[in-house]
Each structure stands twice: as structure tokens, then as C-alpha cells.
Short mmCIF file of C-alpha atoms and ligand atoms in Angstrom, two decimals:
data_model
loop_
_atom_site.label_atom_id
_atom_site.label_comp_id
_atom_site.label_asym_id
_atom_site.label_seq_id
_atom_site.Cartn_x
_atom_site.Cartn_y
_atom_site.Cartn_z
CA MET V 1 0.00 0.00 0.00
CA THR V 2 1.15 3.57 -0.50
CA SER V 3 2.52 5.33 2.54
CA ARG V 4 0.29 8.03 4.04
CA TYR V 5 3.24 9.33 5.97
CA LYS V 6 5.01 12.29 4.41
CA GLU V 7 8.30 13.60 5.69
CA PRO V 8 7.58 17.16 6.89
CA ALA V 9 9.56 20.10 5.56
CA PRO V 10 12.57 20.47 7.86
CA ILE V 11 11.73 23.82 9.38
CA LYS V 12 8.02 23.20 9.85
CA ASP V 13 7.12 22.09 13.35
CA HIS V 14 3.78 21.02 14.78
CA LEU V 15 3.04 23.07 17.80
CA ASN V 16 -0.62 22.11 17.77
CA PRO V 17 -0.66 18.89 19.86
CA LEU V 18 -3.35 17.40 17.63
CA ASP V 19 -1.10 17.79 14.55
CA SER V 20 1.82 16.31 16.48
CA MET V 21 -0.28 13.32 17.53
CA MET V 22 -1.63 12.84 14.00
CA GLU V 23 1.84 12.85 12.39
CA ARG V 24 2.99 10.05 14.70
CA PHE V 25 -0.28 8.18 14.24
CA SER V 26 0.09 8.36 10.45
CA GLU V 27 3.74 7.28 10.57
CA ALA V 28 2.93 4.26 12.79
CA THR V 29 -0.12 3.22 10.74
CA SER V 30 1.94 3.32 7.54
CA ILE V 31 4.58 1.04 9.06
CA LEU V 32 1.81 -1.28 10.29
CA GLY V 33 0.13 -1.21 6.87
CA LEU V 34 -3.19 -0.38 8.50
CA ASP V 35 -6.15 -0.49 6.11
CA ASP V 36 -7.77 2.82 5.19
CA ALA V 37 -11.14 2.06 6.82
CA THR V 38 -9.57 1.38 10.24
CA TYR V 39 -7.27 4.36 9.80
CA ASP V 40 -10.24 6.62 9.12
CA ALA V 41 -12.17 5.20 12.07
CA LEU V 42 -9.29 5.76 14.51
CA LYS V 43 -8.07 9.15 13.36
CA SER V 44 -11.05 11.10 14.73
CA PRO V 45 -12.82 10.94 18.09
CA GLU V 46 -15.98 8.85 18.46
CA LYS V 47 -17.74 11.63 20.32
CA THR V 48 -17.10 15.31 21.09
CA VAL V 49 -19.27 17.21 23.57
CA THR V 50 -18.89 20.96 24.18
CA VAL V 51 -20.93 22.71 26.85
CA ASN V 52 -21.33 26.29 28.06
CA LEU V 53 -21.65 26.54 31.81
CA PRO V 54 -23.12 29.71 33.37
CA ILE V 55 -21.77 29.99 36.93
CA SER V 56 -22.76 32.40 39.72
CA MET V 57 -19.57 34.08 40.90
CA ASP V 58 -18.97 35.18 44.49
CA ASP V 59 -19.46 38.86 43.56
CA GLY V 60 -22.99 38.19 42.26
CA SER V 61 -22.07 38.24 38.55
CA VAL V 62 -22.57 35.31 36.18
CA ARG V 63 -19.67 34.00 34.07
CA VAL V 64 -19.98 31.47 31.29
CA PHE V 65 -17.26 28.82 31.03
CA GLU V 66 -16.67 26.53 28.07
CA GLY V 67 -16.08 22.84 28.78
CA HIS V 68 -15.35 19.84 26.59
CA ARG V 69 -15.31 16.08 26.85
CA VAL V 70 -13.88 14.10 23.98
CA ILE V 71 -14.26 10.34 23.72
CA HIS V 72 -11.61 9.23 21.26
CA SER V 73 -12.29 5.50 21.46
CA ALA V 74 -14.30 3.08 23.56
CA ASN V 75 -13.02 -0.02 21.75
CA LEU V 76 -11.02 -1.64 24.51
CA GLY V 77 -13.52 -0.73 27.23
CA PRO V 78 -15.09 2.34 28.86
CA SER V 79 -13.20 5.49 28.00
CA LYS V 80 -10.78 6.93 30.53
CA GLY V 81 -9.06 10.27 30.82
CA GLY V 82 -8.43 13.27 33.02
CA ILE V 83 -10.05 16.66 33.21
CA ARG V 84 -7.91 19.74 32.78
CA TYR V 85 -8.73 23.18 34.18
CA SER V 86 -6.55 25.70 32.37
CA MET V 87 -6.80 28.86 30.27
CA GLY V 88 -4.92 26.97 27.53
CA VAL V 89 -7.71 24.42 27.02
CA THR V 90 -8.84 24.17 23.38
CA LEU V 91 -10.91 21.53 21.64
CA ASP V 92 -7.86 20.50 19.56
CA GLU V 93 -5.79 20.04 22.71
CA VAL V 94 -8.52 17.92 24.33
CA LYS V 95 -8.82 15.82 21.13
CA ALA V 96 -5.08 15.14 21.11
CA LEU V 97 -5.06 14.30 24.81
CA ALA V 98 -8.05 11.96 24.34
CA ALA V 99 -6.31 10.06 21.53
CA TRP V 100 -3.13 9.81 23.62
CA MET V 101 -5.26 8.18 26.34
CA THR V 102 -6.46 5.55 23.86
CA TRP V 103 -2.87 4.72 22.89
CA LYS V 104 -1.67 4.89 26.50
CA CYS V 105 -4.26 2.44 27.84
CA ALA V 106 -3.53 0.08 24.94
CA VAL V 107 0.26 0.25 25.46
CA VAL V 108 -0.01 -0.79 29.11
CA GLY V 109 -2.74 -3.32 28.37
CA ILE V 110 -5.57 -2.05 30.54
CA PRO V 111 -9.18 -2.52 29.37
CA TYR V 112 -10.04 1.11 28.67
CA GLY V 113 -10.57 3.37 25.72
CA GLY V 114 -9.39 6.98 25.72
CA ALA V 115 -11.06 10.28 26.59
CA LYS V 116 -10.16 13.69 27.96
CA GLY V 117 -12.02 16.69 29.32
CA GLY V 118 -11.22 20.29 29.90
CA ILE V 119 -12.69 23.58 31.08
CA LYS V 120 -11.16 26.84 29.94
CA CYS V 121 -10.58 28.60 33.27
CA ASP V 122 -7.80 29.64 35.61
CA PRO V 123 -8.48 27.58 38.73
CA ARG V 124 -6.08 29.74 40.78
CA GLU V 125 -8.32 32.78 40.38
CA LEU V 126 -11.53 30.96 41.33
CA SER V 127 -12.65 30.68 44.96
CA ARG V 128 -13.33 27.23 46.41
CA GLY V 129 -17.08 27.85 46.09
CA GLU V 130 -16.76 28.93 42.44
CA LEU V 131 -14.64 25.87 41.65
CA GLU V 132 -17.18 23.60 43.30
CA ARG V 133 -20.12 25.14 41.40
CA LEU V 134 -18.20 24.94 38.12
CA THR V 135 -17.31 21.28 38.72
CA ARG V 136 -20.87 20.34 39.66
CA ALA V 137 -22.27 22.18 36.61
CA TYR V 138 -19.82 20.37 34.34
CA THR V 139 -20.74 16.99 35.91
CA ASN V 140 -24.45 17.77 35.43
CA ALA V 141 -23.87 18.68 31.79
CA MET V 142 -21.86 15.48 31.26
CA SER V 143 -24.15 13.19 33.27
CA THR V 144 -25.06 11.12 30.20
CA VAL V 145 -21.44 10.99 29.04
CA PHE V 146 -19.78 9.93 32.33
CA GLY V 147 -20.51 6.56 33.93
CA PRO V 148 -18.55 3.74 35.60
CA GLU V 149 -19.09 1.57 32.53
CA ARG V 150 -19.15 4.43 30.02
CA ASP V 151 -16.57 7.13 30.64
CA ILE V 152 -14.44 7.63 33.75
CA PRO V 153 -12.69 10.97 34.41
CA ALA V 154 -9.61 11.57 36.58
CA PRO V 155 -7.42 14.53 37.60
CA ASP V 156 -5.09 16.32 35.20
CA VAL V 157 -3.47 19.76 35.17
CA GLY V 158 -5.38 22.16 37.43
CA THR V 159 -7.65 19.51 39.00
CA ASN V 160 -7.15 17.45 42.14
CA PRO V 161 -8.74 14.82 44.46
CA GLN V 162 -11.19 17.39 45.90
CA ILE V 163 -12.54 18.12 42.44
CA MET V 164 -12.89 14.37 41.82
CA ALA V 165 -14.84 14.12 45.12
CA TRP V 166 -17.31 16.78 43.87
CA ILE V 167 -17.73 14.89 40.58
CA MET V 168 -18.37 11.63 42.43
CA ASP V 169 -20.87 13.34 44.75
CA GLU V 170 -22.76 15.17 42.01
CA TYR V 171 -22.94 12.12 39.75
CA SER V 172 -24.08 9.90 42.67
CA LYS V 173 -26.85 12.41 43.57
CA LEU V 174 -28.02 12.61 39.95
CA LYS V 175 -28.21 8.82 39.64
CA GLY V 176 -29.52 8.19 43.15
CA VAL V 177 -26.81 5.63 43.91
CA SER V 178 -23.39 5.87 45.47
CA SER V 179 -21.09 5.66 42.47
CA PRO V 180 -17.42 5.91 43.44
CA ALA V 181 -16.28 4.09 40.26
CA VAL V 182 -17.44 7.01 38.05
CA VAL V 183 -14.19 8.86 38.70
CA THR V 184 -10.65 8.01 39.84
CA GLY V 185 -8.04 10.00 41.70
CA LYS V 186 -10.50 10.49 44.59
CA PRO V 187 -9.39 11.11 48.17
CA ILE V 188 -8.65 7.76 49.85
CA VAL V 189 -11.56 8.04 52.33
CA LEU V 190 -13.97 8.31 49.39
CA GLY V 191 -12.71 5.18 47.66
CA GLY V 192 -9.43 6.46 46.23
CA SER V 193 -6.59 4.00 45.84
CA GLN V 194 -3.45 3.82 47.88
CA GLY V 195 -0.58 4.87 45.66
CA ARG V 196 -2.66 6.83 43.11
CA LEU V 197 -1.22 10.22 43.98
CA GLU V 198 2.33 8.98 43.40
CA ALA V 199 1.52 6.57 40.56
CA THR V 200 2.46 8.70 37.54
CA GLY V 201 5.79 9.79 39.00
CA ARG V 202 6.46 6.24 40.11
CA GLY V 203 5.85 4.98 36.56
CA VAL V 204 8.22 7.66 35.24
CA MET V 205 10.88 6.38 37.63
CA VAL V 206 10.29 2.73 36.67
CA SER V 207 10.47 3.60 32.94
CA ALA V 208 13.63 5.63 33.53
CA ARG V 209 15.22 2.68 35.35
CA SER V 210 14.30 0.28 32.52
CA ALA V 211 15.77 2.67 29.94
CA MET V 212 18.91 3.24 32.01
CA GLY V 213 19.36 -0.54 32.04
CA LYS V 214 19.27 -0.65 28.24
CA LEU V 215 21.68 2.31 28.00
CA LYS V 216 23.99 0.78 30.66
CA MET V 217 23.63 3.98 32.68
CA ASN V 218 24.39 3.65 36.39
CA PRO V 219 21.69 5.53 38.39
CA GLY V 220 24.18 6.17 41.19
CA LYS V 221 26.38 8.12 38.77
CA ALA V 222 23.61 9.74 36.72
CA THR V 223 22.36 13.32 36.86
CA ALA V 224 18.88 14.53 35.96
CA ALA V 225 16.91 17.71 35.36
CA VAL V 226 13.16 17.76 35.94
CA GLN V 227 10.89 20.40 34.40
CA GLY V 228 7.68 21.00 36.38
CA PHE V 229 7.32 20.44 40.11
CA GLY V 230 3.64 19.52 40.42
CA ASN V 231 2.32 16.03 40.99
CA VAL V 232 4.33 14.31 38.24
CA GLY V 233 7.56 16.32 38.40
CA SER V 234 8.00 16.35 42.17
CA ILE V 235 7.27 12.63 42.64
CA SER V 236 9.44 11.64 39.65
CA ALA V 237 12.29 13.71 41.09
CA LYS V 238 11.84 12.26 44.58
CA LEU V 239 11.75 8.63 43.40
CA LEU V 240 14.69 9.09 41.01
CA GLU V 241 16.64 10.61 43.87
CA GLU V 242 15.80 7.53 45.96
CA GLN V 243 17.30 5.43 43.14
CA GLY V 244 20.59 7.31 43.58
CA VAL V 245 20.18 9.79 40.71
CA THR V 246 21.47 13.30 41.45
CA ILE V 247 18.76 15.82 40.56
CA VAL V 248 20.71 18.92 39.58
CA ALA V 249 17.77 21.06 38.42
CA ILE V 250 14.05 21.42 39.05
CA SER V 251 11.58 24.04 37.90
CA ASP V 252 8.05 25.30 37.92
CA VAL V 253 6.18 28.28 36.57
CA SER V 254 8.30 30.58 38.81
CA GLY V 255 11.55 29.54 37.03
CA ALA V 256 14.24 26.88 37.26
CA TYR V 257 16.71 26.15 40.06
CA TYR V 258 20.15 24.60 39.41
CA ASN V 259 22.61 23.10 41.88
CA LYS V 260 25.39 21.02 40.39
CA GLU V 261 25.90 19.20 43.71
CA GLY V 262 22.28 18.06 43.63
CA ILE V 263 19.04 19.47 45.03
CA ASP V 264 17.55 17.87 48.15
CA ILE V 265 14.17 16.93 46.67
CA VAL V 266 12.45 16.06 49.96
CA ASN V 267 13.41 19.52 51.15
CA ALA V 268 12.09 21.10 47.92
CA ILE V 269 8.76 19.28 48.30
CA LYS V 270 8.48 20.57 51.90
CA TYR V 271 9.26 24.06 50.60
CA VAL V 272 6.47 23.89 48.02
CA GLU V 273 4.03 22.61 50.66
CA LYS V 274 4.95 25.60 52.83
CA THR V 275 4.53 28.18 50.07
CA GLY V 276 1.23 26.72 48.92
CA GLY V 277 2.45 25.18 45.66
CA THR V 278 5.33 27.26 44.29
CA LEU V 279 9.14 27.06 44.22
CA GLU V 280 9.30 30.87 44.13
CA GLY V 281 12.07 32.05 46.46
CA PHE V 282 13.70 28.58 46.67
CA THR V 283 17.35 29.10 47.58
CA ASP V 284 18.91 25.62 47.29
CA GLY V 285 20.10 26.39 43.74
CA ASP V 286 20.91 29.18 41.31
CA MET V 287 18.07 30.56 39.24
CA ILE V 288 18.14 29.67 35.57
CA THR V 289 15.37 29.77 32.98
CA ASN V 290 13.17 26.84 32.02
CA ASP V 291 14.79 26.89 28.57
CA GLU V 292 18.25 26.63 30.12
CA LEU V 293 17.10 23.69 32.27
CA LEU V 294 16.11 21.74 29.15
CA GLU V 295 19.55 22.26 27.65
CA LEU V 296 21.63 21.29 30.71
CA ASP V 297 24.42 18.75 30.34
CA VAL V 298 22.66 15.96 32.29
CA ASP V 299 22.14 12.25 31.68
CA VAL V 300 18.37 12.26 32.09
CA LEU V 301 15.81 14.94 31.29
CA VAL V 302 12.25 14.61 32.60
CA PRO V 303 9.85 17.16 31.08
CA ALA V 304 6.87 17.03 33.46
CA ALA V 305 5.04 20.30 32.91
CA LEU V 306 3.58 21.23 29.56
CA GLU V 307 3.28 20.37 25.89
CA ASP V 308 5.80 21.36 23.22
CA GLN V 309 8.78 22.15 25.40
CA ILE V 310 11.29 20.35 23.18
CA THR V 311 10.76 21.53 19.63
CA ALA V 312 12.60 21.70 16.31
CA GLU V 313 13.98 25.02 17.57
CA ASN V 314 15.81 23.76 20.69
CA ALA V 315 16.12 19.97 20.11
CA ASP V 316 19.60 20.34 18.67
CA ARG V 317 20.80 21.91 21.93
CA ILE V 318 19.48 19.10 24.18
CA LYS V 319 22.41 17.30 25.80
CA ALA V 320 20.65 14.59 27.88
CA ARG V 321 21.15 11.00 26.69
CA LEU V 322 17.72 9.96 27.89
CA ILE V 323 14.41 11.86 27.92
CA VAL V 324 11.55 10.40 29.94
CA GLU V 325 8.29 12.19 29.18
CA GLY V 326 6.36 12.77 32.40
CA ALA V 327 4.12 15.34 30.70
CA ASN V 328 1.78 14.61 27.82
CA GLY V 329 3.18 15.85 24.51
CA PRO V 330 6.29 17.68 25.78
CA THR V 331 8.17 16.92 22.55
CA SER V 332 6.87 18.25 19.25
CA TYR V 333 6.86 16.14 16.14
CA GLY V 334 9.54 18.34 14.60
CA ALA V 335 11.89 17.57 17.49
CA ASP V 336 11.63 13.77 17.22
CA LYS V 337 13.90 13.41 14.20
CA VAL V 338 16.55 15.76 15.60
CA LEU V 339 16.65 13.83 18.88
CA ASN V 340 16.85 10.50 17.01
CA ASP V 341 19.72 11.75 14.85
CA LYS V 342 21.54 12.78 18.02
CA GLY V 343 21.05 9.25 19.43
CA ILE V 344 18.94 10.45 22.36
CA MET V 345 16.56 7.81 23.67
CA VAL V 346 13.06 9.20 24.30
CA ILE V 347 10.61 7.23 26.43
CA PRO V 348 7.34 8.62 25.09
CA ASP V 349 4.52 10.01 27.18
CA ILE V 350 2.09 7.23 26.24
CA LEU V 351 4.46 4.78 27.91
CA ALA V 352 6.39 6.79 30.52
CA ASN V 353 3.46 8.48 32.25
CA ALA V 354 1.03 5.53 32.03
CA GLY V 355 1.56 4.61 35.70
CA GLY V 356 -1.19 7.07 36.62
CA VAL V 357 -3.88 5.51 34.47
CA SER V 358 -2.75 2.03 35.53
CA VAL V 359 -3.41 2.82 39.18
CA SER V 360 -6.61 4.64 38.19
CA TYR V 361 -7.65 1.31 36.70
CA PHE V 362 -6.80 -0.39 40.01
CA GLU V 363 -8.90 2.23 41.82
CA TRP V 364 -11.89 1.49 39.56
CA VAL V 365 -11.41 -2.27 40.07
CA GLN V 366 -11.29 -1.80 43.86
CA ASN V 367 -14.41 0.40 43.79
CA ARG V 368 -16.30 -2.23 41.84
CA LEU V 369 -15.07 -4.98 44.14
CA GLY V 370 -15.72 -2.93 47.26
CA TYR V 371 -12.42 -4.29 48.56
CA PHE V 372 -9.23 -2.29 48.95
CA TRP V 373 -5.60 -3.21 48.40
CA THR V 374 -2.50 -2.20 50.34
CA GLU V 375 -0.11 0.36 48.87
CA GLU V 376 2.50 -2.36 48.57
CA ARG V 377 0.17 -4.47 46.38
CA VAL V 378 -0.80 -1.47 44.24
CA ASN V 379 2.84 -0.49 43.66
CA ARG V 380 3.94 -4.06 42.92
CA ARG V 381 1.23 -4.54 40.30
CA ALA V 382 1.76 -1.10 38.76
CA ASP V 383 5.54 -1.63 38.54
CA ARG V 384 4.95 -4.96 36.82
CA ILE V 385 2.66 -3.33 34.24
CA MET V 386 5.19 -0.57 33.54
CA LYS V 387 8.14 -2.96 33.19
CA GLN V 388 6.23 -5.30 30.88
CA ALA V 389 4.99 -2.41 28.73
CA PHE V 390 8.54 -1.06 28.44
CA GLU V 391 9.87 -4.42 27.26
CA THR V 392 7.01 -4.83 24.74
CA VAL V 393 7.69 -1.40 23.26
CA TYR V 394 11.46 -1.94 23.29
CA LYS V 395 11.01 -5.21 21.39
CA ALA V 396 8.74 -3.50 18.84
CA SER V 397 11.33 -0.74 18.36
CA ARG V 398 13.90 -3.43 17.48
CA LYS V 399 11.51 -5.36 15.26
CA TYR V 400 10.37 -2.35 13.22
CA LYS V 401 13.67 -0.45 13.53
CA VAL V 402 11.93 2.66 14.86
CA ASP V 403 12.33 4.86 17.91
CA MET V 404 10.50 4.11 21.17
CA ARG V 405 7.73 6.61 20.39
CA ILE V 406 6.74 5.14 17.06
CA ALA V 407 7.13 1.65 18.56
CA ALA V 408 4.68 2.55 21.34
CA TYR V 409 2.19 3.87 18.76
CA ILE V 410 2.61 0.68 16.71
CA VAL V 411 1.93 -1.55 19.75
CA ALA V 412 -1.11 0.53 20.73
CA ILE V 413 -2.64 1.03 17.29
CA ASP V 414 -2.20 -2.63 16.43
CA LYS V 415 -4.12 -3.63 19.56
CA VAL V 416 -6.95 -1.10 19.13
CA ALA V 417 -7.27 -1.85 15.39
CA SER V 418 -7.50 -5.59 15.98
CA THR V 419 -10.28 -5.15 18.57
CA LYS V 420 -12.07 -2.79 16.20
CA ARG V 421 -11.98 -5.40 13.45
CA LEU V 422 -13.22 -8.11 15.86
CA ARG V 423 -16.10 -5.95 17.05
CA GLY V 424 -17.07 -5.08 13.47
CA THR V 425 -19.12 -2.16 12.14
CA PHE V 426 -22.67 -1.44 11.04
P1 NAD H 501 0.39 19.93 38.07
O1 NAD H 501 -0.60 21.00 37.82
O2 NAD H 501 0.40 19.22 39.39
O3 NAD H 501 1.89 20.49 37.86
C1 NAD H 501 2.31 21.19 36.73
C2 NAD H 501 3.66 21.81 37.05
O4 NAD H 501 4.19 22.42 35.88
C3 NAD H 501 3.62 22.89 38.14
O5 NAD H 501 4.77 22.77 38.96
C4 NAD H 501 3.71 24.18 37.32
O6 NAD H 501 4.25 25.27 38.06
C5 NAD H 501 4.64 23.73 36.23
N1 NAD H 501 4.65 24.61 35.09
C6 NAD H 501 3.59 25.24 34.51
N2 NAD H 501 4.03 26.02 33.51
C7 NAD H 501 5.37 25.85 33.46
C8 NAD H 501 6.39 26.38 32.62
N3 NAD H 501 6.10 27.25 31.66
N4 NAD H 501 7.65 25.96 32.86
C9 NAD H 501 7.94 25.10 33.84
N5 NAD H 501 7.04 24.58 34.65
C10 NAD H 501 5.77 24.96 34.45
O7 NAD H 501 0.22 18.91 36.86
P2 NAD H 501 0.65 17.39 36.80
O8 NAD H 501 -0.48 16.56 37.21
O9 NAD H 501 1.99 17.22 37.44
O10 NAD H 501 0.80 17.22 35.20
C11 NAD H 501 1.96 17.59 34.50
C12 NAD H 501 1.94 16.94 33.13
O11 NAD H 501 1.84 15.51 33.31
C13 NAD H 501 0.77 17.29 32.23
O12 NAD H 501 1.21 17.26 30.88
C14 NAD H 501 -0.24 16.17 32.47
O13 NAD H 501 -1.13 16.00 31.38
C15 NAD H 501 0.74 15.02 32.59
N6 NAD H 501 0.19 13.84 33.27
C16 NAD H 501 -0.29 13.90 34.54
C17 NAD H 501 -0.76 12.75 35.16
C18 NAD H 501 -1.23 12.75 36.59
O14 NAD H 501 -1.54 11.65 37.10
N7 NAD H 501 -1.25 13.87 37.28
C19 NAD H 501 -0.78 11.55 34.46
C20 NAD H 501 -0.28 11.50 33.16
C21 NAD H 501 0.21 12.67 32.58
#
């Protein structure tokens, strides 16, 4: 069959995450020789819902917020994916994130399809009451979309366990039954899972260890820089430090902090807890910019903040030997080739940060069983999933002679396409 993948012009980059996702999807489907009908069925979401939510603000005014929920695929099971509260939310971003969830669940072999939601808002400027009303209004509007056997949200950027608790409560009230399995990432007392809060960072660490093994990199002698110090970045940094890696730089929206002797991550986490979520004013390191952090001469780079941080513009200046993508979409399509040519191994988002959705799956299983596991059991099972997924993708990268990202897409698309064929069409 003719290839649908076209080499992009060298200077053109894809800073729209949906374009970036589609380029990789097309490249992987061409290598797989996927038939056109399945390609067409998988390239677009199954369902896209956009709602306008009028909310009473504390000052008596009414503001209308736009929210989305995109179900990319429900082939492997109910769709799964977080909800993002950010001013950067666009429908294209949510579509890309939803498709990534489909591939992510397939790569780690959990029985879910992919979805994502988002509300365009700045959660930091909303009061607790405004956030609660916005979350309940969104849950109401999505009450026929969400469901423990239909579509299961979770936290993402700008949302947290409290917001998941409001979703669970509102949905349960609407349905007249207690329904903890409608959402994951809940507080533990409401049916959350042990280990969920740390699960994504833990998976990043496990993936990094697997990759270091392949690269014959000794963690005790390795250095790392971590961009982003929220849930994923701070836990990844802490667990890598526990593995003996020296974390020489960390960062958040306030800037980046560099200490060539190594930053004490436990201390940095305590600092952020004290300041209410920011590294601003952190003194255990010299201030550098987030761009400089990405280009540091380190062994491992963990982008764990935002999309499109490593692009065709700066990829050539990246010095790390290994990049482990904690964030979703931190590397643009244009950067992939440059990094490959430089021999940098990239563990892609759909593999590296899949620990979170794996433990979300465990949370859903425990909610449906009504029986809860110990943290030790959760971590053991999640580590096993991550290690197996890494080996599967690594083997595919050898078999097809492609990088780890395209290999992960190949593994995922192959699985989703085969279930689609088995299930058939109208
Ligand atoms: P978070 O809101 O807890 O943290 C985000 C961090 O990024 C904060 O420290 C913030 O200050 C920082 N940041 C924001 N803008 C920045 C900038 N310009 N430069 C440097 N740092 C900046 O979010 P999170 O849950 O840690 O998610 C981070 C990424 O990981 C996102 O891409 C998210 O989709 C992805 N992810 C999260 C999970 C999860 O379980 N939380 C799972 C899979 C993927």
C-alpha cells in the first residue's frame, strides 16, 4: 500500500498537539500497513461534547465557562481520561489528549478506551465555592457521558482529588446511587486507591530505570533535570533521587533552580508545601530559565510540565542521553527526528506516564469490588505493568527499527485496530 506518511519540511514544526499526535499516528499506521477504513475510524474521536456553563460568581455576577469532553475511542472498554482546568484548554488540545489516552491504555494493556475533558478557566483565580459550582455544573452537563461503565474521568493539570470528590458526589446524587467508580483520583476516604497520587511519578521512575538498564547507565552516577514540580515532576524527582540519581535542576512556573551538587528533593517538596504550591524564592540552587534547564548537560531529562517544550527550535541543543516524558506531549513532532539523529533515547509520554492511568484502573477495580488493596500491592502490580509495557515497546522498536515513540504507537494502534476489526461495524 502507498505510505500516508510524508516527511515534513525540515523547518516546519507542529506546535498544535493534535497535529503532532496525527503525524505520529500516520507514521505508525503506515509502518503497520493499517487499512484505510480502520485508519479513518481511529483518526477522529468517536464523540465530542462541548458545553457552556453559566456559573454564579462570588461577587454576584454570572460568568460562562466553556467545557469539553472528547471520547476518542471506547473499543477496549469504557473510555478513561483526566479533566484539565486551564486557560490553555482548546478543543484540539482535548482531542489530542483523548487520543493519547487511547494509545496509552492500549500500550499498558488495561481494558479502557481513551477520553479527555477540559474547562477553559484559571483555577487559581476561582474561589473554592466557584470551583465547586463549576465542577458540579460540568458533571451535570456530562451526566449522560460519564458513567462507571461508560466514561471515567480523573485529575489532570489544574484539578485534584477534591474536584474528583465533587464529581463523584454530584454524579451519585443525579443517579440516586453511590457511584465511586465514576471517577478516579479520589481522596482515599472516598474510595481512592493507595498509591494513586504517586503513581504517575512512580511509573516515570520505573520507565527511567528500565531505559537506564538498556543504556547501561548507572543511576548512582547519573544526573537529571526535571521540568515542572507539580504532581508528576515532584514525585518523579523524589523517586529518582531515591534510586541514587542526582537531581541537579528542578523548575516550575516561577523559574528553574540549578545546583550542580544536587538538590535535596524532599526539602524542595516541603518548601512547596509551605509556600502553597510554588518554588518561588527557593534558595537551594541558582536561578536559571526553564529553557536553560532543558539544555543542561545531564544524563536524564524529565519534562513534566507542559506540551511542546522540546521543539525543532531547541532539540539540537538538548544534551541529555535519555528523555523520559512525564508530561503529555512535551516533545513536538519536529523535534523527534533531531533527537533521534543525536542518538537520544526518548521514552514517550504514552508509555512513561502511564503509571497514573494504571493505578486509576486499580482504583476502579477496587471500587467495583468494594475491597481495597494495600499500597504495597498497588505499587507491585503497577511496577509490573510498567516494566512489561517497556519491554514490549522496546522489542517493537527493534523489530520495526523505529524509535521508542513510534514503537509505542505501533503496539497501541495494532491492539486497538484488531479489537475494532473483531467488534465489526454497522
Ligand atoms: P500539576 O498542575 O500538578 O503540575 C504542573 C507543574 O508544571 C507545576 O509545577 C507548574 O508550576 C509547572 N509549570 C507550569 N508552567 C510551566 C512552565 N512554563 N515551565 C515550567 N514549569 C511549568 O500537573 P501534573 O499533574 O503534574 O501534570 C503535569 C503533566 O503531566 C501534564 O502534561 C499532564 O497531562 C501530565 N500527566 C499527569 C498525570 C497525573 O496523574 N497527574 C498523568 C499523566 C500525565
